[in-house]
Coordinates of C-alpha atoms (C1' of nucleotides) in Angstrom, one line a residue:
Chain A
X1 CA 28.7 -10.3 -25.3
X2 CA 29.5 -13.4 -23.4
X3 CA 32.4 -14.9 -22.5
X4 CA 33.5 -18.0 -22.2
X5 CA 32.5 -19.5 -18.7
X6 CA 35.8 -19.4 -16.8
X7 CA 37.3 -16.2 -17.8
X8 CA 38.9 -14.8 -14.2
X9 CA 37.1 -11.6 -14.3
X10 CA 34.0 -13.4 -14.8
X11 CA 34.5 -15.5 -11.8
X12 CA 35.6 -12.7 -9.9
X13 CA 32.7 -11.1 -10.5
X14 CA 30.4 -14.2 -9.7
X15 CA 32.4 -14.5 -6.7
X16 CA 31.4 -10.6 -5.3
X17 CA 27.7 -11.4 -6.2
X18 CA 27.9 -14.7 -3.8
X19 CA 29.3 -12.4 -1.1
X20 CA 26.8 -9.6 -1.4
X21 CA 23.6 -11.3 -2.0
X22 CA 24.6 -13.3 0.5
X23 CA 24.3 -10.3 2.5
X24 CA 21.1 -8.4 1.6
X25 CA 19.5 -11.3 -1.2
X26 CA 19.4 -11.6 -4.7
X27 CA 16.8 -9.5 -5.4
X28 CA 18.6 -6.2 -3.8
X29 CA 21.7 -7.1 -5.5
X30 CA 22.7 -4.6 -7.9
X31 CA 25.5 -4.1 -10.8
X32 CA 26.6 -0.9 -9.3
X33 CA 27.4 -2.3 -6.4
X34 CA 28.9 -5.5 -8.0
X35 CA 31.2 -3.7 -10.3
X36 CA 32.3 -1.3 -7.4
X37 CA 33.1 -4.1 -5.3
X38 CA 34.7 -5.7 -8.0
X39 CA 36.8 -3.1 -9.1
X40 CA 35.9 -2.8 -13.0
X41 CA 34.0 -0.8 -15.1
X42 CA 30.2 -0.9 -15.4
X43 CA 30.9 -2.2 -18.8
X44 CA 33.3 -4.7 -17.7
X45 CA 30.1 -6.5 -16.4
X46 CA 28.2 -6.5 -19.8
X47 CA 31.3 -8.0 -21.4
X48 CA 30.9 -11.7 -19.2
X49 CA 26.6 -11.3 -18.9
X50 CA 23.9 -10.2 -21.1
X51 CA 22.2 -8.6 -18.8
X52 CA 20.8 -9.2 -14.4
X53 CA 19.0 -12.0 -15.4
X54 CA 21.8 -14.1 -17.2
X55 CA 23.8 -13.2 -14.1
X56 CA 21.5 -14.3 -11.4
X57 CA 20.7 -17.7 -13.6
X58 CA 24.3 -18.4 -12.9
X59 CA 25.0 -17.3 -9.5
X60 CA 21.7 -20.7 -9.1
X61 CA 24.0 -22.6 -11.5
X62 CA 26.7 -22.3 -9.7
X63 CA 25.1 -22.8 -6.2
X64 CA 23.6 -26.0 -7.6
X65 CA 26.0 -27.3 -9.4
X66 CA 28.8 -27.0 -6.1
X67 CA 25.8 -28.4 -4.1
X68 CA 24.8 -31.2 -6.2
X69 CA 28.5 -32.5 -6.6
X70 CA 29.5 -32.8 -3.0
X71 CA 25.9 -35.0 -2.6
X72 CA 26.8 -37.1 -5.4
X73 CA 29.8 -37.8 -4.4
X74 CA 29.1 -38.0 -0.4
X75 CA 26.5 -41.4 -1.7
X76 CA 28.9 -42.2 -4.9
X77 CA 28.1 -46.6 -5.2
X78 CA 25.4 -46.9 -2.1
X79 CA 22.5 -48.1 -3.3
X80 CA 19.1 -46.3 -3.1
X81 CA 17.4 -46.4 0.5
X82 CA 17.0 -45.0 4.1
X83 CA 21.0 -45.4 4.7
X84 CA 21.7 -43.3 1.1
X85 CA 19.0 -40.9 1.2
X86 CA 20.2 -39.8 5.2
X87 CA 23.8 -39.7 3.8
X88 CA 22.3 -37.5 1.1
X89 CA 20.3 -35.1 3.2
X90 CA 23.7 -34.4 5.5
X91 CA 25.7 -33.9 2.5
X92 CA 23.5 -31.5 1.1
X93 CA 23.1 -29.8 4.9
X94 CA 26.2 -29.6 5.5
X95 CA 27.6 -28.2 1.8
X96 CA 25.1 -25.7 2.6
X97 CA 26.5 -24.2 5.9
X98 CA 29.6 -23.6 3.6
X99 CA 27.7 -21.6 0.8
X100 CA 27.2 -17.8 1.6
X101 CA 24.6 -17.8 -0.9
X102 CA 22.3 -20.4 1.0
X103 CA 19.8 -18.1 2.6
X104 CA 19.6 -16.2 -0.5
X105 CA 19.1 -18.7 -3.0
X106 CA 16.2 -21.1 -1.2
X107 CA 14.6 -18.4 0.3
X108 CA 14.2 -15.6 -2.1
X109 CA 11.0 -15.4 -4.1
X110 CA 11.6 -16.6 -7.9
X111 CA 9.6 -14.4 -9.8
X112 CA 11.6 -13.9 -12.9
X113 CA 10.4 -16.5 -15.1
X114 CA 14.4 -17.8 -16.0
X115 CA 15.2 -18.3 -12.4
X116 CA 11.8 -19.9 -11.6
X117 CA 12.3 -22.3 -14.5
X118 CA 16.4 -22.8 -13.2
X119 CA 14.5 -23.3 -9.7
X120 CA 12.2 -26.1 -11.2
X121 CA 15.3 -28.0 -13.2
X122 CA 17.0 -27.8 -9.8
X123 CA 13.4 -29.5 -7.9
X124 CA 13.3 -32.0 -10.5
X125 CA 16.8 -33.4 -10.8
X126 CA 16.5 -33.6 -6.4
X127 CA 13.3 -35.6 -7.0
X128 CA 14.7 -38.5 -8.7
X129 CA 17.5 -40.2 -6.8
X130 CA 15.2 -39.1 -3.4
X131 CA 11.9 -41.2 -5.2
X132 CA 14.6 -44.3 -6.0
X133 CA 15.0 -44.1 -2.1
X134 CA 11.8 -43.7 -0.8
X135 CA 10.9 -46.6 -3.2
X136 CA 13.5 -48.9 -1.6
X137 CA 11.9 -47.9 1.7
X138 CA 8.4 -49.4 1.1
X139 CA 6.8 -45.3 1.1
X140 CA 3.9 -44.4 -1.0
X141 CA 3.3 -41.6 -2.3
X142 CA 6.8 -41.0 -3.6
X143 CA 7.0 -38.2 -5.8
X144 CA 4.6 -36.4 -2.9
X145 CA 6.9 -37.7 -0.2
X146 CA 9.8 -36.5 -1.9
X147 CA 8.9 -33.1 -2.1
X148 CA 7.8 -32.9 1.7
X149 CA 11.7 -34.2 2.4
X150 CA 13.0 -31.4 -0.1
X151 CA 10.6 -29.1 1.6
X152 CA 11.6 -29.9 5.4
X153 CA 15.9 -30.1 4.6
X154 CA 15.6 -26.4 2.6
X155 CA 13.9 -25.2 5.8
X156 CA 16.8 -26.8 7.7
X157 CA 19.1 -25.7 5.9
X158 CA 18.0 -22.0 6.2
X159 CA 17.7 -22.6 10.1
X160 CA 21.0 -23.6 10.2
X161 CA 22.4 -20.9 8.1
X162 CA 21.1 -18.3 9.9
X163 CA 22.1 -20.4 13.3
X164 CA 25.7 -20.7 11.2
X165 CA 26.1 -23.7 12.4
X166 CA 24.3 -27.6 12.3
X167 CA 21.3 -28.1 14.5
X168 CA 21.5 -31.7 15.3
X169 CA 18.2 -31.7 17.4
X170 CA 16.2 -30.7 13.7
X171 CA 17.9 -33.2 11.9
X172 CA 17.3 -35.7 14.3
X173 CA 13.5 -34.6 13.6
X174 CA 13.7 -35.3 10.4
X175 CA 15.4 -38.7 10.7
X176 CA 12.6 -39.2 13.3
X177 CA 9.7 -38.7 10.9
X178 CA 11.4 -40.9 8.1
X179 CA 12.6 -43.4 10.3
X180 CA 9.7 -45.2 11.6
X181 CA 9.1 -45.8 7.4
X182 CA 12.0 -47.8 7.5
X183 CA 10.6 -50.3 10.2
X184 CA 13.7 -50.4 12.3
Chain B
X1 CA 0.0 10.9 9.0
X2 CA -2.0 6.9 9.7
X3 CA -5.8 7.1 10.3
X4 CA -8.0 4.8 11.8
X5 CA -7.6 1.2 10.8
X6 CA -10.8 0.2 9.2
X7 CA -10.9 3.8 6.5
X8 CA -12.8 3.0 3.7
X9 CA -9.7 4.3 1.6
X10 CA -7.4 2.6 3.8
X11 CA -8.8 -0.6 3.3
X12 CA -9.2 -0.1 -0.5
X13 CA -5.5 0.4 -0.6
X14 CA -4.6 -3.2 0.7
X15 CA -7.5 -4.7 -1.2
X16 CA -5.6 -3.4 -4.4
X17 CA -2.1 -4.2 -2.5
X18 CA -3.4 -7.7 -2.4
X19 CA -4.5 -8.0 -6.2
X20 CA -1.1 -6.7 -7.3
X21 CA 0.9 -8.6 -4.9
X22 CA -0.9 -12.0 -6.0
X23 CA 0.2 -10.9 -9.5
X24 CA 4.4 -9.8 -9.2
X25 CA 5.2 -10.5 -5.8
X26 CA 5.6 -8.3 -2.6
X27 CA 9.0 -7.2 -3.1
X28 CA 7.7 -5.8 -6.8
X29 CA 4.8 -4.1 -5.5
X30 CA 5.0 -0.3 -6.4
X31 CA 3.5 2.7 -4.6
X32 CA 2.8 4.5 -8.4
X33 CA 1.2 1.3 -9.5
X34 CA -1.2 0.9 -6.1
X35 CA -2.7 4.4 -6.5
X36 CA -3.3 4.4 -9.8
X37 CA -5.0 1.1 -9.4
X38 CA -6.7 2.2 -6.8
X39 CA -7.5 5.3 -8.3
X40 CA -6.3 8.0 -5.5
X41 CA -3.5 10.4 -5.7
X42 CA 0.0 9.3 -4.5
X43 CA -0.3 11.8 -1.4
X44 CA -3.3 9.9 -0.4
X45 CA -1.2 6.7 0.6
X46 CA 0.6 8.6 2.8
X47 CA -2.1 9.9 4.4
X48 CA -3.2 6.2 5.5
X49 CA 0.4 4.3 5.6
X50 CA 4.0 6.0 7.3
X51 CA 5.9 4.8 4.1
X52 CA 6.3 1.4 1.7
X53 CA 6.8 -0.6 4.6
X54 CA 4.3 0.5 6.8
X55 CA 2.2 -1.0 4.1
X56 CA 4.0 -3.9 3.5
X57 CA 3.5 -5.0 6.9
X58 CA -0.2 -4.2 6.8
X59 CA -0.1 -6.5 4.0
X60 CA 1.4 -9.2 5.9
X61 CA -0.8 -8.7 9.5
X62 CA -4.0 -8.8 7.7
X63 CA -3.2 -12.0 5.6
X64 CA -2.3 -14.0 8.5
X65 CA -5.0 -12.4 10.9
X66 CA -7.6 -14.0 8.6
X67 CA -6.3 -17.1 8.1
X68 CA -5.1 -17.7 11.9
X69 CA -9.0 -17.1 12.7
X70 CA -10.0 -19.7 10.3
X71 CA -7.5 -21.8 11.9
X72 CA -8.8 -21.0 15.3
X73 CA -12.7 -21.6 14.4
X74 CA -12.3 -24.6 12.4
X75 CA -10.8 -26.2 15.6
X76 CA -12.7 -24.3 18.5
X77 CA -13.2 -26.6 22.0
X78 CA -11.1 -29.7 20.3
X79 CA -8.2 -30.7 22.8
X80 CA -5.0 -31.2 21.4
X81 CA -4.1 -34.0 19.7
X82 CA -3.8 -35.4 16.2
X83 CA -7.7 -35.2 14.9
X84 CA -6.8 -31.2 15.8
X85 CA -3.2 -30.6 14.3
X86 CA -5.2 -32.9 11.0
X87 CA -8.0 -30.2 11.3
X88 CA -6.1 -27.5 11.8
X89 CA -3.6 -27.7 8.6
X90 CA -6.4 -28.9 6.6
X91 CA -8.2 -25.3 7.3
X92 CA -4.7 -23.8 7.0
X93 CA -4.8 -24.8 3.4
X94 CA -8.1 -24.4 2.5
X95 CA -7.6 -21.0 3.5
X96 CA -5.0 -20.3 1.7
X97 CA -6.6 -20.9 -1.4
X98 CA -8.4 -18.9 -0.7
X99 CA -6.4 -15.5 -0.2
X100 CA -4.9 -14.1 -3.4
X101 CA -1.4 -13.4 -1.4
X102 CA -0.6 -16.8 -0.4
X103 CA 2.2 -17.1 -2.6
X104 CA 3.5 -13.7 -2.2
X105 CA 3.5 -13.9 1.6
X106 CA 4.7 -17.4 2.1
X107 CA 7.3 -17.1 -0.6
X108 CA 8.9 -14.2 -0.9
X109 CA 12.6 -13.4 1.3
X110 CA 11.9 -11.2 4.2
X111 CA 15.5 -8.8 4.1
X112 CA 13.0 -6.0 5.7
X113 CA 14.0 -6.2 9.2
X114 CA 10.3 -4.9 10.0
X115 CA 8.9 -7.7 7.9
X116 CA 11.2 -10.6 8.9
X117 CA 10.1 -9.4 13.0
X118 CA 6.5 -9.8 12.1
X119 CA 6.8 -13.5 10.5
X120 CA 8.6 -14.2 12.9
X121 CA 5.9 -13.4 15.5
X122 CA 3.8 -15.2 12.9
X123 CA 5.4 -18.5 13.1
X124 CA 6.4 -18.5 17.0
X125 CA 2.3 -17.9 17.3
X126 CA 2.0 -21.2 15.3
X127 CA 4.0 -23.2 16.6
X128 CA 2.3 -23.0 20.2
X129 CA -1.2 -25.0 19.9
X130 CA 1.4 -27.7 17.1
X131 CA 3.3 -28.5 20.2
X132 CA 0.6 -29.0 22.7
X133 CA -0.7 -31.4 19.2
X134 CA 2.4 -33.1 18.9
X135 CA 2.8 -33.4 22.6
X136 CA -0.6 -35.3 23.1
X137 CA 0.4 -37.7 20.5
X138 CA 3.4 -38.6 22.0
X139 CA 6.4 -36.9 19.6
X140 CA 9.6 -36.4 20.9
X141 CA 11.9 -33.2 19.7
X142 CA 8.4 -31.2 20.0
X143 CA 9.9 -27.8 18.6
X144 CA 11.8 -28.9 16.0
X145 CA 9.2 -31.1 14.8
X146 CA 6.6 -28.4 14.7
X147 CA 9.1 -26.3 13.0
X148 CA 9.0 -29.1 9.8
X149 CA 5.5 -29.3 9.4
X150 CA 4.7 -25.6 9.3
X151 CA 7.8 -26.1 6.9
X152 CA 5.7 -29.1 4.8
X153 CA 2.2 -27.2 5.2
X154 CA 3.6 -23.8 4.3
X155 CA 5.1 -25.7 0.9
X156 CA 1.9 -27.5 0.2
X157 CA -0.2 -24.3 0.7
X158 CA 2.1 -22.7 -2.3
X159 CA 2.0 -25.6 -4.4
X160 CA -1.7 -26.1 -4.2
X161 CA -2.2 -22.4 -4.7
X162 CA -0.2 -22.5 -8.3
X163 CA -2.3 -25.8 -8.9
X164 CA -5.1 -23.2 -8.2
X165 CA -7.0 -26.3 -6.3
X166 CA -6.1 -28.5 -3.8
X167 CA -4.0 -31.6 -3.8
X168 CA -5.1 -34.4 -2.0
X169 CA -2.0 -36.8 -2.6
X170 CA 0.6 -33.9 -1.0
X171 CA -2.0 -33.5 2.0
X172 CA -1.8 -37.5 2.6
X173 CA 1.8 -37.7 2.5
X174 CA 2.5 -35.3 5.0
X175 CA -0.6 -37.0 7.1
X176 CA 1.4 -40.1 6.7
X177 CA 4.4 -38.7 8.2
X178 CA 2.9 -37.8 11.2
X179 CA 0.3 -40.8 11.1
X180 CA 3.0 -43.0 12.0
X181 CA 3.9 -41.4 15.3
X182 CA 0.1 -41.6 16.8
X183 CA 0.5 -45.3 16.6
X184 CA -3.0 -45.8 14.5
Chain C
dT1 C1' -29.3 31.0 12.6
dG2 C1' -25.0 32.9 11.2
dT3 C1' -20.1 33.4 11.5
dA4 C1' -15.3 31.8 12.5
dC5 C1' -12.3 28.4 13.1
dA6 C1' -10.4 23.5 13.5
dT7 C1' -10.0 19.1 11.7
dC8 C1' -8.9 15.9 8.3
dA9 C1' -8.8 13.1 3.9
dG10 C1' -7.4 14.0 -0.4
dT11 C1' -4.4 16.2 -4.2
dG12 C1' -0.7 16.1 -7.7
dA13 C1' 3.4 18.4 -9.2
dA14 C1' 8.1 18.2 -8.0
dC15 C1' 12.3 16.3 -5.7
dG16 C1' 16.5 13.5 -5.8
dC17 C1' 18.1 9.0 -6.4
dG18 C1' 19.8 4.6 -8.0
dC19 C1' 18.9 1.6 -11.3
dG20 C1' 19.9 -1.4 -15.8
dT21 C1' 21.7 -0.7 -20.1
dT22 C1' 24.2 1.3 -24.1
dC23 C1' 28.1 2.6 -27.0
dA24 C1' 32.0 4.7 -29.0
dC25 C1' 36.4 4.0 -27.6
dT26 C1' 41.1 2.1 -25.8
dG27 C1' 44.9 -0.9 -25.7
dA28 C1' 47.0 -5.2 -25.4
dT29 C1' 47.6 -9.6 -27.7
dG30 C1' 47.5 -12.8 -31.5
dT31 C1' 47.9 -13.8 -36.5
dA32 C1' 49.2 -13.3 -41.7
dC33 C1' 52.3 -12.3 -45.0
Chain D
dT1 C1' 62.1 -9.3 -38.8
dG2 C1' 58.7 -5.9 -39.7
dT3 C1' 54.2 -4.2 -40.9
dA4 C1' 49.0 -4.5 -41.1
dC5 C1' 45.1 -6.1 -39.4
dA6 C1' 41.8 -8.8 -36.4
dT7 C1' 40.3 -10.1 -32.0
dC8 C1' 38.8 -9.2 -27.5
dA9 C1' 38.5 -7.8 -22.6
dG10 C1' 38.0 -3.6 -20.5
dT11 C1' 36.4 1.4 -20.0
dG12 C1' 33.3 5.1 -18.1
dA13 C1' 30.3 8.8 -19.4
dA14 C1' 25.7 9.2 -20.7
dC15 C1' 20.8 7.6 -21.4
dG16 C1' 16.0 7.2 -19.8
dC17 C1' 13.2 5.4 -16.3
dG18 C1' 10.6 4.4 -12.4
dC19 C1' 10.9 4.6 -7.7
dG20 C1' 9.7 6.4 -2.7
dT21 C1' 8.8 10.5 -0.5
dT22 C1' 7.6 15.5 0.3
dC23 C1' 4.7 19.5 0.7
dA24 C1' 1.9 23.5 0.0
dC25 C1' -2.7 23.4 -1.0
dT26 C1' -7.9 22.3 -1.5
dG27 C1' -12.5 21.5 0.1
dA28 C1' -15.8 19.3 2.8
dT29 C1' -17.4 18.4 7.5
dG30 C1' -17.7 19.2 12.4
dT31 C1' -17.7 22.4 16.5
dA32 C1' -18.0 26.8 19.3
dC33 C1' -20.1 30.9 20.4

DNA sequence: TGTACATCAGTGAACGCGCGTTCACTGATGTAC
DNA sequence: TGTACATCAGTGAACGCGCGTTCACTGATGTAC
């Protein structure tokens, strides 16, 4: 029932699910409008997913995956503190302003149990390199820490997404509150 | 086709509104499953709410109506400063753990134009007596820095309320933050 | 006190609608002999 | 080279289901005269 993961029609249809739930969220999005938009059959879609859920689970895949590789290699060979984990935070800002799905993906409640559990892999994989950082800036608290930072640049990010555009003055804020850390 | 606001049956309908919401999530909550629930006939909800999101918005305005006044009592007559923003999230939190919706409110995507207006009537009304806070101890980018820590309390209060208790190390990492700026 | 009427919360069957999913089928392409 | 079969993406009508909303009606309570 599933394809394998690059088949064109598959992307295609990936590709009309980032442009409408960027539009009305995943939660509202529906096959029949993804197939319509998409120009196949309704059956077309159960050829490439098993069934809504696979589908949303890699819409998040996707997302991340786009995401996490223009961070990685924005900091590729820095080592782990305050100059890294800034770098890291406007990568990861800035690869958001170009994903439609932005809005939709950090802010849309995760009940279903698959894309709460893709959520959490997503959380813990951010934690890591963001601890090593922290750590190399003398914080405590670092796994706590590190979720406040994830916490404040999702919220950013969906400011400036709905802004469509950077807002340096909430950045800057950020920067602010982890700065004095660093004892410049 | 709405009666007074404190009916008996009126209010039984968000009490059960608020027990199923906890449980699936706003977005999930279904007219069929609050009346049976509730035990009234599905005409009856429309006798007390103009349609689904009518309620929903009920929903939201009585959720934050009891915790702002928490907020408000638990720091009655203290100027601003940061012994009041530090008692003020602190009965934010212990609030929400205490209302069943907490998760549903503070996590769910708001694509309902009715229900994005009224957080966002929500959140301007917080971010008023934060400033004066921040102001008093001296922040610069007031706004925007107000803006991350209802961003960092609003994450903590969903974490702590799936940890069904609250979580002392999360609370003093985001007192940390801020600590730094009062020049203790 | 008795009668007539108004008000109002509550009822539940019925409505149309869009949803996710299924399935028997098509037709093109690749492989075997 | 020609024939037979296997594979696989694609098709679209049909399914059952639960949803939000409507509406003619009931029955109790309050008010007027």
């Amino acid at each position: 029932v599933t394809t394998s993961a690059d088949h064109p029609t598959r992307l295609a249809l990936l590709d009309v699910g980032t442009q409408l739930g960027a539009r009305s969220g995943l939660a509202r999005l529906s096959i029949n409008d993804v197939v319509q938009e998409a120009n196949v059959a309704k059956g077309t879609f159960y050829v490439h997913f098993k069934d809504r859920t696979d589908y949303l689970v890699s819409l998040h895949r996707r997302f991340h995956d786009r995401l996490f590789a223009t961070v990685v290699s924005a900091t590729a060979g820095l080592q782990p503190g305050a100059s890294r984990l800034q770098l890291s935070i406007a990568a990861y800002l800035d690869g958001c302003l170009t994903e439609p799905l932005t809005r939709a993906i950090l802010f849309d409640a995760h009940y279903e149990p698959a894309i709460q559990a893709e959520v959490n892999r997503r959380n813990e994989f951010a934690t890591q390199p963001i601890c090593a950082d922290l750590d190399a800036m003398g914080v405590p608290l670092l796994s706590e820490t590190a979720r406040l930072v994830i916490a404040m640049t999702v919220d950013i990010a969906i400011a400036e997404h709905e802004a469509t555009g950077p807002l340096p003055l909430l950045r800057s804020a950020l920067m602010e509150l982890l700065k004095l850390r660093q004892g410049i």
